[in-house]
Coordinates of C-alpha atoms and ligand atoms in Angstrom, one line a residue:
M57 CA -3.1 -30.1 20.8
D58 CA 0.8 -29.6 21.2
A59 CA 3.1 -31.9 19.5
P60 CA 5.3 -34.1 21.8
N61 CA 8.4 -32.1 20.4
K62 CA 9.3 -30.6 17.1
D63 CA 10.8 -34.1 15.9
F64 CA 7.3 -35.6 15.8
A65 CA 4.7 -35.5 13.1
F66 CA 1.0 -35.9 13.5
A67 CA 0.0 -39.2 11.8
G68 CA -3.6 -39.3 12.5
S69 CA -6.2 -40.1 15.2
L70 CA -5.9 -43.5 16.8
D71 CA -9.7 -44.1 15.8
E72 CA -8.7 -43.5 12.2
L73 CA -5.7 -45.8 12.4
K74 CA -7.9 -48.7 14.0
V75 CA -10.3 -48.5 11.2
K76 CA -7.8 -48.1 8.1
G77 CA -5.1 -50.3 9.9
R78 CA -2.4 -48.5 8.4
L79 CA -1.5 -44.8 7.5
V80 CA 1.5 -43.3 5.6
V81 CA 2.9 -40.1 6.7
H82 CA 4.5 -38.0 4.1
G83 CA 6.7 -34.8 4.6
R84 CA 10.1 -33.5 4.0
H85 CA 11.4 -36.7 5.8
R86 CA 11.3 -40.3 4.2
P87 CA 7.7 -41.7 4.2
I88 CA 6.7 -43.4 7.4
L89 CA 4.3 -46.4 7.6
V90 CA 2.2 -46.4 10.8
I91 CA 0.3 -49.8 11.5
Y92 CA -2.2 -50.6 14.1
D93 CA -1.9 -54.3 14.8
R94 CA -3.5 -56.4 17.8
G95 CA -4.0 -53.4 20.1
R96 CA -0.6 -51.8 19.4
V97 CA 0.8 -49.0 17.2
F98 CA 4.2 -49.5 15.2
A99 CA 6.0 -47.1 12.8
L100 CA 8.7 -47.9 10.3
D101 CA 10.3 -46.7 7.2
N102 CA 7.8 -47.3 4.3
R103 CA 10.4 -48.0 1.8
C104 CA 11.3 -51.7 1.8
P105 CA 15.1 -51.9 2.7
H106 CA 15.5 -54.3 -0.1
M107 CA 14.7 -52.1 -3.0
G108 CA 12.5 -49.5 -1.6
F109 CA 9.1 -51.1 -2.6
P110 CA 6.3 -49.4 -0.5
L111 CA 5.8 -51.5 2.6
E112 CA 2.2 -50.3 2.9
R113 CA 1.2 -52.6 0.0
G114 CA 2.6 -55.7 2.1
S115 CA 0.7 -58.0 4.1
L116 CA 0.7 -58.5 8.0
D117 CA 0.1 -61.8 9.7
D118 CA 0.9 -62.8 13.2
G119 CA 3.2 -59.8 13.7
I120 CA 5.2 -60.6 10.5
L121 CA 5.3 -57.8 7.6
T122 CA 5.8 -59.2 4.3
C123 CA 7.0 -57.1 1.4
H124 CA 5.0 -58.0 -1.8
W125 CA 7.9 -57.4 -4.1
H126 CA 10.4 -60.0 -3.4
H127 CA 8.6 -61.2 -0.4
A128 CA 11.0 -60.4 2.3
R129 CA 9.6 -60.7 5.8
F130 CA 9.9 -58.5 8.9
D131 CA 9.3 -58.4 12.4
L132 CA 6.9 -55.6 12.7
E133 CA 8.0 -54.6 16.4
S134 CA 11.8 -54.5 15.7
G135 CA 12.1 -54.2 11.9
C136 CA 14.5 -56.9 11.9
T137 CA 14.3 -59.1 8.7
F138 CA 13.9 -62.9 8.4
D139 CA 15.5 -62.7 5.1
L140 CA 19.1 -61.4 5.5
W141 CA 19.4 -60.4 1.9
A142 CA 16.8 -57.6 2.4
D143 CA 18.4 -56.0 5.4
D144 CA 16.5 -54.7 8.6
V145 CA 13.8 -51.9 8.2
P146 CA 14.4 -48.8 10.3
I147 CA 11.7 -48.3 12.9
C148 CA 10.7 -45.0 14.5
P149 CA 9.3 -44.1 17.8
I150 CA 5.6 -43.3 18.3
E151 CA 3.7 -41.6 20.8
V152 CA -0.1 -41.7 21.3
R153 CA -1.4 -38.7 23.3
N154 CA -5.2 -38.1 23.9
G155 CA -6.1 -40.2 21.0
E156 CA -3.7 -38.8 18.5
V157 CA -0.8 -40.9 17.1
W158 CA 2.6 -39.0 16.6
V159 CA 5.5 -40.4 15.0
K160 CA 9.2 -39.4 15.2
T161 CA 10.4 -38.4 11.8
T162 CA 14.1 -38.7 12.1
F163 CA 15.7 -42.3 11.8
G164 CA 19.2 -42.7 13.3
H165 CA 21.3 -44.7 15.6
A166 CA 23.0 -43.8 18.7
N167 CA 26.5 -44.6 17.4
P168 CA 26.3 -44.7 13.7
A169 CA 29.8 -45.7 13.1
A170 CA 29.5 -48.7 15.3
H171 CA 26.0 -49.7 14.0
W172 CA 27.4 -49.6 10.3
R173 CA 30.6 -51.4 11.4
Q174 CA 28.4 -54.3 12.7
R175 CA 26.6 -54.3 9.4
L176 CA 29.6 -54.3 7.5
A177 CA 30.7 -57.4 9.5
D178 CA 27.2 -59.0 8.9
G179 CA 27.2 -58.3 5.2
L180 CA 30.8 -59.9 4.8
A181 CA 29.8 -62.9 6.7
H182 CA 26.7 -63.5 4.7
D183 CA 27.9 -62.1 1.4
L184 CA 25.1 -59.7 1.3
G185 CA 25.8 -57.0 -1.5
L186 CA 23.0 -54.6 -0.4
V187 CA 24.0 -54.7 3.2
L188 CA 27.6 -54.1 2.3
A189 CA 26.7 -51.1 0.1
K190 CA 24.7 -49.6 2.8
A191 CA 27.2 -50.3 5.4
V192 CA 30.0 -48.6 3.5
H193 CA 27.9 -45.7 2.8
G194 CA 26.9 -45.6 6.5
Q195 CA 30.4 -45.5 7.6
L196 CA 31.6 -43.0 5.1
A197 CA 28.6 -40.7 6.1
A198 CA 29.7 -41.1 9.8
D199 CA 33.2 -39.9 9.0
V200 CA 34.9 -43.3 9.5
P201 CA 38.2 -43.0 7.8
R202 CA 38.5 -45.0 4.5
A203 CA 41.5 -46.8 5.9
D204 CA 39.5 -48.3 8.9
I205 CA 36.9 -49.7 6.3
V206 CA 39.7 -51.1 4.2
R207 CA 41.2 -52.7 7.4
Q208 CA 37.8 -54.3 8.4
V209 CA 37.4 -56.0 5.1
A210 CA 40.9 -57.1 4.7
L211 CA 41.2 -58.7 8.1
F212 CA 37.9 -60.4 7.4
G213 CA 39.2 -61.6 4.1
A214 CA 42.5 -62.7 5.7
Q215 CA 40.8 -64.7 8.4
N216 CA 37.8 -66.2 6.4
R217 CA 39.3 -68.3 3.7
D218 CA 42.4 -70.6 3.4
G219 CA 44.6 -68.1 1.7
W220 CA 44.9 -64.7 -0.3
G221 CA 42.3 -64.5 -3.1
V222 CA 41.1 -62.2 -5.8
G223 CA 38.7 -60.2 -3.6
L224 CA 41.8 -59.1 -1.3
T225 CA 43.7 -58.1 -4.5
I226 CA 40.7 -56.2 -5.8
L227 CA 40.2 -54.6 -2.4
T228 CA 43.8 -53.5 -2.1
A229 CA 44.0 -52.2 -5.8
L230 CA 41.0 -50.0 -5.2
A231 CA 42.2 -48.9 -1.9
N232 CA 45.5 -47.7 -3.5
L233 CA 43.4 -45.5 -5.8
L234 CA 41.3 -44.0 -3.2
P235 CA 43.5 -40.7 -3.0
F236 CA 42.5 -40.2 -6.7
L237 CA 38.9 -40.7 -6.1
P238 CA 36.0 -38.2 -5.4
E239 CA 33.4 -39.1 -2.7
E240 CA 31.1 -41.2 -5.2
E241 CA 33.8 -43.2 -6.7
A242 CA 35.4 -43.7 -3.3
Y243 CA 32.0 -45.3 -2.2
L244 CA 31.9 -47.6 -5.2
A245 CA 35.6 -48.7 -4.8
L246 CA 35.0 -49.6 -1.3
F247 CA 31.7 -51.4 -2.1
H248 CA 33.4 -53.3 -4.9
G249 CA 36.4 -54.2 -2.7
A250 CA 34.0 -55.5 0.2
R251 CA 31.7 -57.2 -2.1
R252 CA 34.4 -59.2 -3.8
V253 CA 36.1 -60.2 -0.6
A254 CA 32.8 -61.4 0.6
A255 CA 32.1 -63.5 -2.4
D256 CA 35.7 -64.8 -2.0
C257 CA 35.0 -66.1 1.3
D258 CA 31.3 -67.4 0.9
G259 CA 31.1 -70.9 1.7
E260 CA 34.9 -71.2 2.5
A261 CA 36.5 -72.6 5.7
P262 CA 38.1 -70.1 7.9
R263 CA 41.8 -69.9 7.8
R264 CA 43.7 -71.9 10.6
E265 CA 46.4 -69.9 12.2
R266 CA 50.0 -71.4 12.5
A267 CA 52.5 -70.3 14.9
P268 CA 56.2 -69.1 14.4
L269 CA 59.2 -71.2 15.4
E270 CA 60.5 -70.5 19.1
S271 CA 64.0 -69.9 17.7
R272 CA 65.0 -66.7 15.9
P273 CA 67.4 -67.6 13.1
D274 CA 69.3 -65.1 11.4
P275 CA 67.7 -63.6 7.9
T276 CA 69.9 -65.4 5.7
A277 CA 68.8 -68.8 7.3
L278 CA 65.2 -67.9 7.1
K279 CA 65.6 -66.7 3.4
G280 CA 67.2 -70.0 2.5
W281 CA 64.7 -72.0 4.4
L282 CA 61.8 -70.3 2.7
Q283 CA 63.3 -71.1 -0.6
R284 CA 63.9 -74.7 0.3
W285 CA 60.1 -75.1 1.4
S286 CA 58.8 -73.4 -1.7
N287 CA 60.9 -75.7 -3.9
V288 CA 59.3 -78.8 -2.2
R289 CA 55.9 -77.3 -1.9
H290 CA 55.9 -77.7 2.0
R291 CA 53.5 -75.1 2.8
E292 CA 53.2 -75.6 6.6
A293 CA 56.9 -75.3 6.8
A294 CA 57.1 -72.2 4.6
E295 CA 54.4 -70.6 6.8
R296 CA 56.1 -71.2 10.0
T297 CA 59.2 -69.8 8.4
L298 CA 57.6 -66.7 7.2
L299 CA 55.8 -66.2 10.5
T300 CA 59.3 -66.6 12.3
A301 CA 60.8 -64.0 9.9
I302 CA 57.9 -61.6 11.0
A303 CA 58.2 -62.5 14.7
S304 CA 61.9 -61.7 14.3
G305 CA 61.2 -58.1 13.4
L306 CA 62.6 -58.2 9.7
S307 CA 61.7 -55.1 8.3
P308 CA 59.0 -54.9 5.3
P309 CA 61.9 -54.4 2.7
V310 CA 63.9 -57.4 4.0
L311 CA 60.6 -59.6 4.2
A312 CA 60.1 -58.6 0.5
D313 CA 63.5 -59.8 -0.4
V314 CA 62.9 -63.2 1.5
L315 CA 59.7 -63.7 -0.2
L316 CA 60.8 -62.8 -3.7
A317 CA 63.8 -65.2 -3.4
A318 CA 61.4 -67.9 -2.7
E319 CA 58.9 -66.8 -5.2
T320 CA 61.6 -66.7 -8.1
E321 CA 62.5 -70.3 -7.5
R322 CA 59.8 -70.7 -10.1
V323 CA 59.5 -68.8 -13.4
F324 CA 56.7 -66.6 -14.0
A325 CA 54.6 -68.7 -11.6
D326 CA 50.9 -69.0 -12.2
T327 CA 51.4 -66.5 -15.1
G328 CA 52.6 -63.8 -12.8
H329 CA 49.5 -63.8 -10.2
S330 CA 51.6 -65.4 -7.6
L331 CA 54.2 -62.5 -7.5
D332 CA 51.4 -60.0 -8.0
F333 CA 49.4 -61.4 -4.9
I334 CA 52.6 -61.1 -2.9
N335 CA 53.1 -57.5 -3.7
K336 CA 49.3 -56.9 -3.0
A337 CA 49.6 -58.3 0.5
F338 CA 52.5 -56.0 1.3
E339 CA 50.5 -52.9 -0.2
C340 CA 47.6 -54.2 1.8
L341 CA 49.7 -54.0 5.1
D342 CA 51.0 -50.5 4.1
L343 CA 47.2 -49.5 4.1
I344 CA 46.0 -51.3 7.2
G345 CA 49.1 -51.3 9.4
W346 CA 52.0 -53.7 9.5
E347 CA 50.8 -54.8 13.0
H348 CA 48.6 -57.1 11.2
A349 CA 51.4 -58.9 9.2
P350 CA 51.1 -62.2 11.1
A351 CA 47.5 -62.3 10.1
V352 CA 47.9 -61.1 6.5
L353 CA 51.4 -62.2 5.0
P354 CA 51.0 -65.9 5.4
T355 CA 47.9 -66.1 3.4
I356 CA 50.0 -65.8 0.2
V357 CA 52.1 -68.9 0.9
G358 CA 49.6 -71.4 -0.1
Q359 CA 49.5 -70.1 -3.6
M360 CA 53.4 -69.5 -3.8
V361 CA 54.3 -73.0 -3.0
A362 CA 51.5 -74.5 -5.1
A363 CA 52.1 -72.4 -8.1
R364 CA 53.0 -73.9 -11.5
G365 CA 56.1 -72.4 -13.1
A366 CA 56.8 -71.6 -16.7
E367 CA 59.7 -74.0 -16.7
E368 CA 57.0 -76.6 -17.0
S369 CA 55.7 -74.9 -20.1
T370 CA 56.8 -76.0 -23.7
A371 CA 56.9 -72.4 -25.0
W372 CA 59.4 -71.5 -22.6
R373 CA 61.6 -74.6 -23.6
Q374 CA 61.3 -74.7 -27.5
P375 CA 62.5 -73.5 -29.8
A376 CA 64.7 -71.4 -27.6
D377 CA 65.3 -72.6 -23.9
L378 CA 64.3 -69.3 -22.3
V379 CA 64.4 -71.0 -18.8
A380 CA 68.1 -71.9 -19.3
L381 CA 68.9 -68.3 -20.5
C382 CA 67.5 -66.9 -17.4
E383 CA 69.2 -69.1 -15.2
E384 CA 72.6 -68.7 -16.9
T385 CA 72.1 -64.8 -16.8
A386 CA 71.0 -65.0 -13.2
S387 CA 74.0 -66.5 -12.2
Q388 CA 76.1 -63.7 -13.7
L389 CA 74.0 -61.0 -11.9
P390 CA 75.7 -60.9 -8.6
D391 CA 79.1 -60.1 -10.2
L392 CA 77.5 -57.4 -12.4
F393 CA 75.7 -55.6 -9.7
A394 CA 79.2 -55.8 -7.6
A395 CA 81.1 -54.4 -10.4
S396 CA 78.6 -51.6 -11.2
G397 CA 78.5 -50.6 -7.6
A398 CA 75.7 -48.3 -6.2
R399 CA 75.8 -45.8 -9.0
Q400 CA 73.1 -43.4 -8.8
G401 CA 71.4 -41.4 -11.7
W402 CA 70.9 -44.2 -14.2
S403 CA 67.9 -43.0 -16.4
D404 CA 67.8 -45.0 -19.7
H405 CA 64.4 -46.5 -18.6
A406 CA 62.6 -45.8 -21.8
T407 CA 65.5 -47.1 -23.9
L408 CA 65.7 -50.4 -22.0
A409 CA 61.9 -50.7 -22.3
R410 CA 62.1 -50.7 -26.1
E411 CA 64.9 -53.0 -26.0
L412 CA 63.0 -55.4 -23.9
L413 CA 60.3 -55.3 -26.7
G414 CA 62.8 -56.9 -29.3
D415 CA 62.3 -60.1 -30.9
D416 CA 65.7 -61.9 -29.9
P417 CA 65.8 -63.3 -26.4
V418 CA 69.7 -63.2 -26.1
R419 CA 69.8 -59.4 -27.2
I420 CA 67.1 -58.8 -24.6
V421 CA 69.1 -60.2 -21.7
D422 CA 72.3 -58.4 -23.0
A423 CA 70.3 -55.2 -22.8
I424 CA 69.5 -55.9 -19.2
K425 CA 73.1 -56.9 -18.4
A426 CA 74.3 -53.7 -20.0
A427 CA 71.9 -51.7 -18.1
V428 CA 73.2 -53.2 -14.9
R429 CA 76.7 -52.5 -16.0
A430 CA 75.8 -48.9 -16.7
G431 CA 74.5 -48.5 -13.1
A432 CA 70.8 -49.6 -13.2
A433 CA 69.3 -50.6 -9.8
P434 CA 67.0 -53.5 -9.7
A435 CA 64.1 -51.1 -9.2
D436 CA 65.2 -49.4 -12.5
L437 CA 65.0 -52.7 -14.3
G438 CA 61.5 -53.3 -12.9
R439 CA 60.4 -49.9 -14.1
S440 CA 61.6 -50.6 -17.6
L441 CA 60.1 -53.9 -17.7
A442 CA 56.7 -52.3 -16.6
Y443 CA 56.9 -49.6 -19.3
G444 CA 57.7 -52.2 -22.0
A445 CA 54.7 -54.4 -21.0
A446 CA 52.5 -51.2 -20.9
L447 CA 53.7 -50.6 -24.6
R448 CA 52.6 -54.0 -25.5
V449 CA 49.1 -53.4 -24.3
A450 CA 49.0 -49.8 -25.8
R451 CA 50.0 -51.4 -29.3
F452 CA 47.8 -54.4 -28.8
G453 CA 46.4 -55.3 -32.1
T454 CA 42.6 -55.5 -32.1
A455 CA 42.7 -58.4 -34.7
N456 CA 44.0 -60.6 -32.0
E457 CA 41.5 -62.8 -30.1
H458 CA 39.8 -61.0 -27.5
A459 CA 41.2 -63.3 -24.7
D460 CA 44.7 -62.3 -25.7
W461 CA 44.0 -59.0 -23.9
E462 CA 44.5 -61.1 -20.8
T463 CA 47.8 -62.3 -22.0
A464 CA 49.2 -58.9 -22.4
H465 CA 47.6 -57.7 -19.2
H466 CA 49.4 -60.6 -17.1
V467 CA 52.8 -59.3 -18.1
F468 CA 52.1 -55.7 -17.4
T469 CA 50.5 -56.6 -13.9
F470 CA 53.5 -58.9 -13.1
A471 CA 55.9 -56.1 -14.1
N472 CA 54.2 -53.6 -12.1
A473 CA 54.1 -55.8 -9.1
L474 CA 57.8 -56.7 -9.4
H475 CA 58.8 -53.1 -10.0
Q476 CA 56.9 -52.3 -6.6
M477 CA 58.6 -54.9 -4.8
L478 CA 62.1 -54.1 -6.1
D479 CA 61.6 -50.5 -5.1
R480 CA 60.4 -51.5 -1.8
I481 CA 63.5 -53.7 -1.2
G482 CA 65.9 -50.9 -2.4
T483 CA 69.3 -51.2 -0.7
A484 CA 67.8 -53.0 2.4
A485 CA 68.9 -56.3 0.9
D486 CA 70.9 -57.6 -2.0
G487 CA 67.8 -58.2 -3.8
V488 CA 69.8 -60.3 -6.4
A489 CA 67.7 -63.4 -6.3
A490 CA 64.6 -61.3 -6.6
V491 CA 66.1 -59.6 -9.8
R492 CA 65.7 -63.1 -11.3
A493 CA 61.8 -62.1 -11.9
V494 CA 63.2 -59.2 -14.2
L495 CA 64.6 -61.9 -16.4
H496 CA 61.3 -64.0 -16.1
G497 CA 59.2 -60.8 -16.9
A498 CA 61.4 -60.0 -20.0
M499 CA 61.0 -63.4 -21.4
A500 CA 57.2 -63.6 -20.7
L501 CA 57.2 -60.0 -22.7
Y502 CA 59.2 -61.6 -25.4
L503 CA 56.8 -64.4 -25.8
T504 CA 53.7 -62.0 -26.3
R505 CA 55.5 -60.2 -29.2
Y506 CA 53.0 -61.5 -31.6
L507 CA 50.2 -59.4 -29.9
N508 CA 51.9 -56.4 -31.6
V509 CA 51.8 -57.9 -35.2
P510 CA 50.9 -55.5 -36.5
P511 CA 51.1 -52.9 -33.9
A512 CA 48.3 -50.6 -33.0
H513 CA 48.8 -47.1 -33.7
I514 CA 49.4 -45.0 -30.6
P515 CA 47.8 -41.6 -31.0
G516 CA 49.5 -38.3 -30.3
E517 CA 52.9 -39.5 -31.5
N518 CA 55.2 -37.1 -33.4
G519 CA 53.0 -34.2 -32.9
E520 CA 49.7 -35.8 -34.1
R521 CA 47.1 -33.1 -33.2
L522 CA 43.9 -35.0 -33.1
D523 CA 42.2 -31.8 -33.8
D524 CA 38.9 -33.6 -34.8
L525 CA 38.5 -34.4 -31.1
P526 CA 37.0 -31.8 -28.6
A527 CA 39.7 -29.5 -26.8
D528 CA 37.7 -28.7 -23.8
A529 CA 38.9 -31.0 -20.6
D530 CA 35.2 -31.6 -19.5
T531 CA 34.1 -32.4 -22.9
I532 CA 36.9 -34.8 -23.6
L533 CA 36.3 -36.5 -20.4
A534 CA 32.6 -36.9 -21.0
T535 CA 33.2 -38.1 -24.6
L536 CA 35.6 -40.6 -23.1
L537 CA 32.9 -41.8 -20.8
D538 CA 30.4 -42.0 -23.5
A539 CA 33.0 -44.2 -25.6
F540 CA 33.1 -46.7 -22.6
D541 CA 29.2 -46.7 -22.8
R542 CA 29.7 -48.5 -26.3
Q543 CA 31.4 -51.7 -27.5
R544 CA 34.5 -51.6 -29.9
Q545 CA 35.8 -48.0 -28.9
V546 CA 39.3 -48.9 -28.2
D547 CA 40.8 -46.7 -30.5
L548 CA 38.6 -43.7 -29.7
A549 CA 39.3 -44.2 -26.1
A550 CA 43.0 -44.1 -26.8
R551 CA 42.8 -41.1 -28.9
L552 CA 40.8 -39.1 -26.2
V553 CA 43.4 -40.0 -23.5
A554 CA 46.0 -38.7 -25.9
R555 CA 44.1 -35.6 -26.8
H556 CA 43.6 -34.8 -22.9
L557 CA 47.0 -35.3 -22.0
S558 CA 48.7 -33.6 -25.0
L559 CA 46.7 -30.5 -24.4
G560 CA 48.2 -30.3 -20.9
H561 CA 44.8 -31.1 -19.2
S562 CA 44.7 -32.6 -15.4
P563 CA 46.1 -36.1 -15.4
R564 CA 44.3 -36.6 -12.1
A565 CA 40.9 -35.7 -13.6
L566 CA 41.6 -38.3 -16.2
I567 CA 42.5 -41.0 -13.8
A568 CA 39.4 -40.1 -11.9
T569 CA 37.3 -40.6 -15.0
L570 CA 39.1 -43.8 -16.0
A571 CA 38.4 -44.9 -12.5
R572 CA 34.7 -44.0 -12.8
A573 CA 34.5 -45.9 -16.1
A574 CA 35.9 -49.0 -14.3
L575 CA 33.9 -48.7 -11.2
R576 CA 30.5 -48.4 -12.8
E577 CA 31.0 -51.6 -14.6
D578 CA 30.7 -55.2 -13.3
A579 CA 34.5 -55.3 -14.0
G580 CA 36.5 -58.4 -14.1
F581 CA 39.6 -58.9 -11.6
H582 CA 41.9 -57.9 -14.4
A583 CA 40.3 -54.4 -15.1
Y584 CA 40.8 -53.4 -11.6
Q585 CA 44.4 -54.7 -11.7
M586 CA 45.2 -52.9 -15.1
L587 CA 43.7 -49.6 -13.7
E588 CA 45.7 -49.6 -10.5
A589 CA 49.1 -50.8 -12.1
G590 CA 48.5 -48.1 -14.8
V591 CA 48.1 -45.5 -12.1
R592 CA 51.2 -46.7 -10.2
Q593 CA 53.1 -46.7 -13.2
F594 CA 51.8 -43.2 -14.4
T595 CA 53.0 -41.7 -11.1
A596 CA 56.4 -43.3 -11.4
W597 CA 56.9 -41.4 -14.9
G598 CA 55.4 -38.1 -14.1
N599 CA 53.8 -36.3 -17.1
T600 CA 55.8 -37.6 -19.9
D601 CA 55.4 -39.4 -23.2
A602 CA 55.8 -42.7 -21.3
S603 CA 53.1 -41.9 -18.9
R604 CA 50.8 -40.9 -21.8
H605 CA 51.4 -44.3 -23.4
I606 CA 50.6 -46.0 -19.9
L607 CA 47.3 -44.3 -19.6
I608 CA 46.6 -45.1 -23.3
A609 CA 47.2 -48.7 -22.5
V610 CA 44.8 -48.7 -19.6
A611 CA 42.0 -46.9 -21.5
R612 CA 42.4 -49.4 -24.5
Y613 CA 42.1 -52.2 -22.0
L614 CA 39.0 -50.8 -20.2
A615 CA 37.4 -50.0 -23.5
A616 CA 37.9 -53.4 -24.7
H617 CA 35.9 -54.7 -21.6
S618 CA 33.2 -52.2 -21.5
P619 CA 30.2 -51.8 -21.2
T620 CA 28.8 -54.6 -18.8
E621 CA 25.4 -55.2 -17.3
R622 CA 26.2 -52.8 -14.3
A623 CA 24.2 -54.9 -11.8
A624 CA 26.6 -53.9 -8.8
L625 CA 26.2 -50.2 -9.6
Q626 CA 22.5 -50.7 -9.4
T627 CA 22.8 -52.2 -6.0
A628 CA 25.1 -49.5 -4.9
D629 CA 22.8 -46.8 -6.2
I630 CA 19.7 -48.5 -4.5
A631 CA 21.7 -48.4 -1.3
R632 CA 22.7 -44.9 -1.7
R633 CA 19.2 -43.7 -2.3
L634 CA 17.7 -45.7 0.5
M635 CA 20.4 -44.3 2.8
L636 CA 19.7 -40.7 1.6
G637 CA 15.9 -41.2 2.3
A638 CA 14.9 -40.9 -1.3
E639 CA 11.8 -42.5 -2.3
L640 CA 12.5 -45.3 -4.9
H641 CA 9.1 -46.0 -5.9
Q642 CA 5.7 -44.0 -6.0
E643 CA 3.6 -45.1 -3.2
A644 CA 0.1 -46.4 -4.2
G645 CA -2.9 -45.8 -2.0
V646 CA -3.6 -48.2 0.8
Ligands
FES874 S1 11.5 -57.5 -0.9 FE1 10.8 -55.5 -0.8 S2 11.6 -54.6 -2.6 FE2 12.3 -56.7 -2.6

């Protein structure tokens, strides 16, 4: 008997199927379960879409197939699940000809990109990790651009909770890293971003949109209004003002200046998270397109106006009043910048960074003022601050409490965000109000000086050769991943990073390895921030001593927080194997 066509495989005779009830067709394709039920024949993927358990072992009742592992239930005819966490099971066409049953061995969708886009929407709406992983994998396999996936997730996150959250920050941080990531890590990055956004939105009320004012005041008035509304914590007024600024066509650099002026009305607000979230919202729009600014940018206003500033904190007031010192210095900045002019070529970033690590707050602000007089632009100050904060992490003494890693981390990610924002503002606005944040960051850095008492040794300094470590790049990176597999390998991780870079091996390969180390873990929010901020700062410094110190800081932080259970990696791996048609479990006889 001829096959219906070459895509079909012979499953058995109809009589045999009637007697046995079910048959499994094996071959180079995925295993296919053929079922006879109440006079009809059905065929579906034999691997449960949840975790791959063979469905041939399931039970059938009233047209409902139940997997016997976690008891997910499926409509036999369509393969659709009654239990969303399990996902739908793919079905395949059958033909019965002259008493023989043939099944089509290829599964697929007429429009894979559209199918997986809808599944990503479903996974986000119901916080379904496995569905999200498959949808990301399916879209990548259908050649959907990575930026399109980021856009879909970002817009969902902006619309389905009342304000910017950790998930959107993670999504943006990981999306920023995509150019450094090979295929497998890109899949993991997008999956982690999607699952964290979905988790953030789970059970949340959707966001209610507000409208811009119908007038179009000038940027100076809008900037002043936003500062006013932030000061008095008037969220609705602040959102309408920001929407008006967007509707007025203010450029992203000017919007950055307007927002930082309002944000810096409070000192180091929410231990730096508020400013970091603002920067991430800007970076998100760089990735997904500024036409989405009205949907995305106002989401950061709620946290900004509600944030608690350090001016309410005792540590900032006694024994030295650091807030007063910042205010006095900030009042001098306009004249200092005006006097220095727009000089180009100031390059003492590393020197200033080391001065910022001093133990006298007055000398620290004097160093900042001296840098401005010498021609440092606001973005230069931000870059020095970020490097100083990275050195704090690189020298973090492991005798400190483990939770203090986060104290050091907060200053670094704040400083990186500030550097990015000041760089964005550039010369598009005066940015002087925004520079107050440099003073705030410098004082936050000063307050963490105890974290470097005693300072940890930075490997590779002064010609230290580290010859006890491997020399080959692949071996170094494999050893580094192995170090992240064990607890308390902070110093070894730092030494391996120093070894890799001092031998002139590829920084990109090292960054990809650090990303792999983070992406395979159930990493916390801060680990993603640390990694991305470190890569940002690394690229600002090129291949220098400073960039080596920055990646050492990243590696030390990641090593201090590894390994974890890796449950998300297991979900991603199951999804990947199911999508690729692999058999996850050995089938048993019927
Ligand atoms: S329900 Fe089938 S493998 Fe979990």
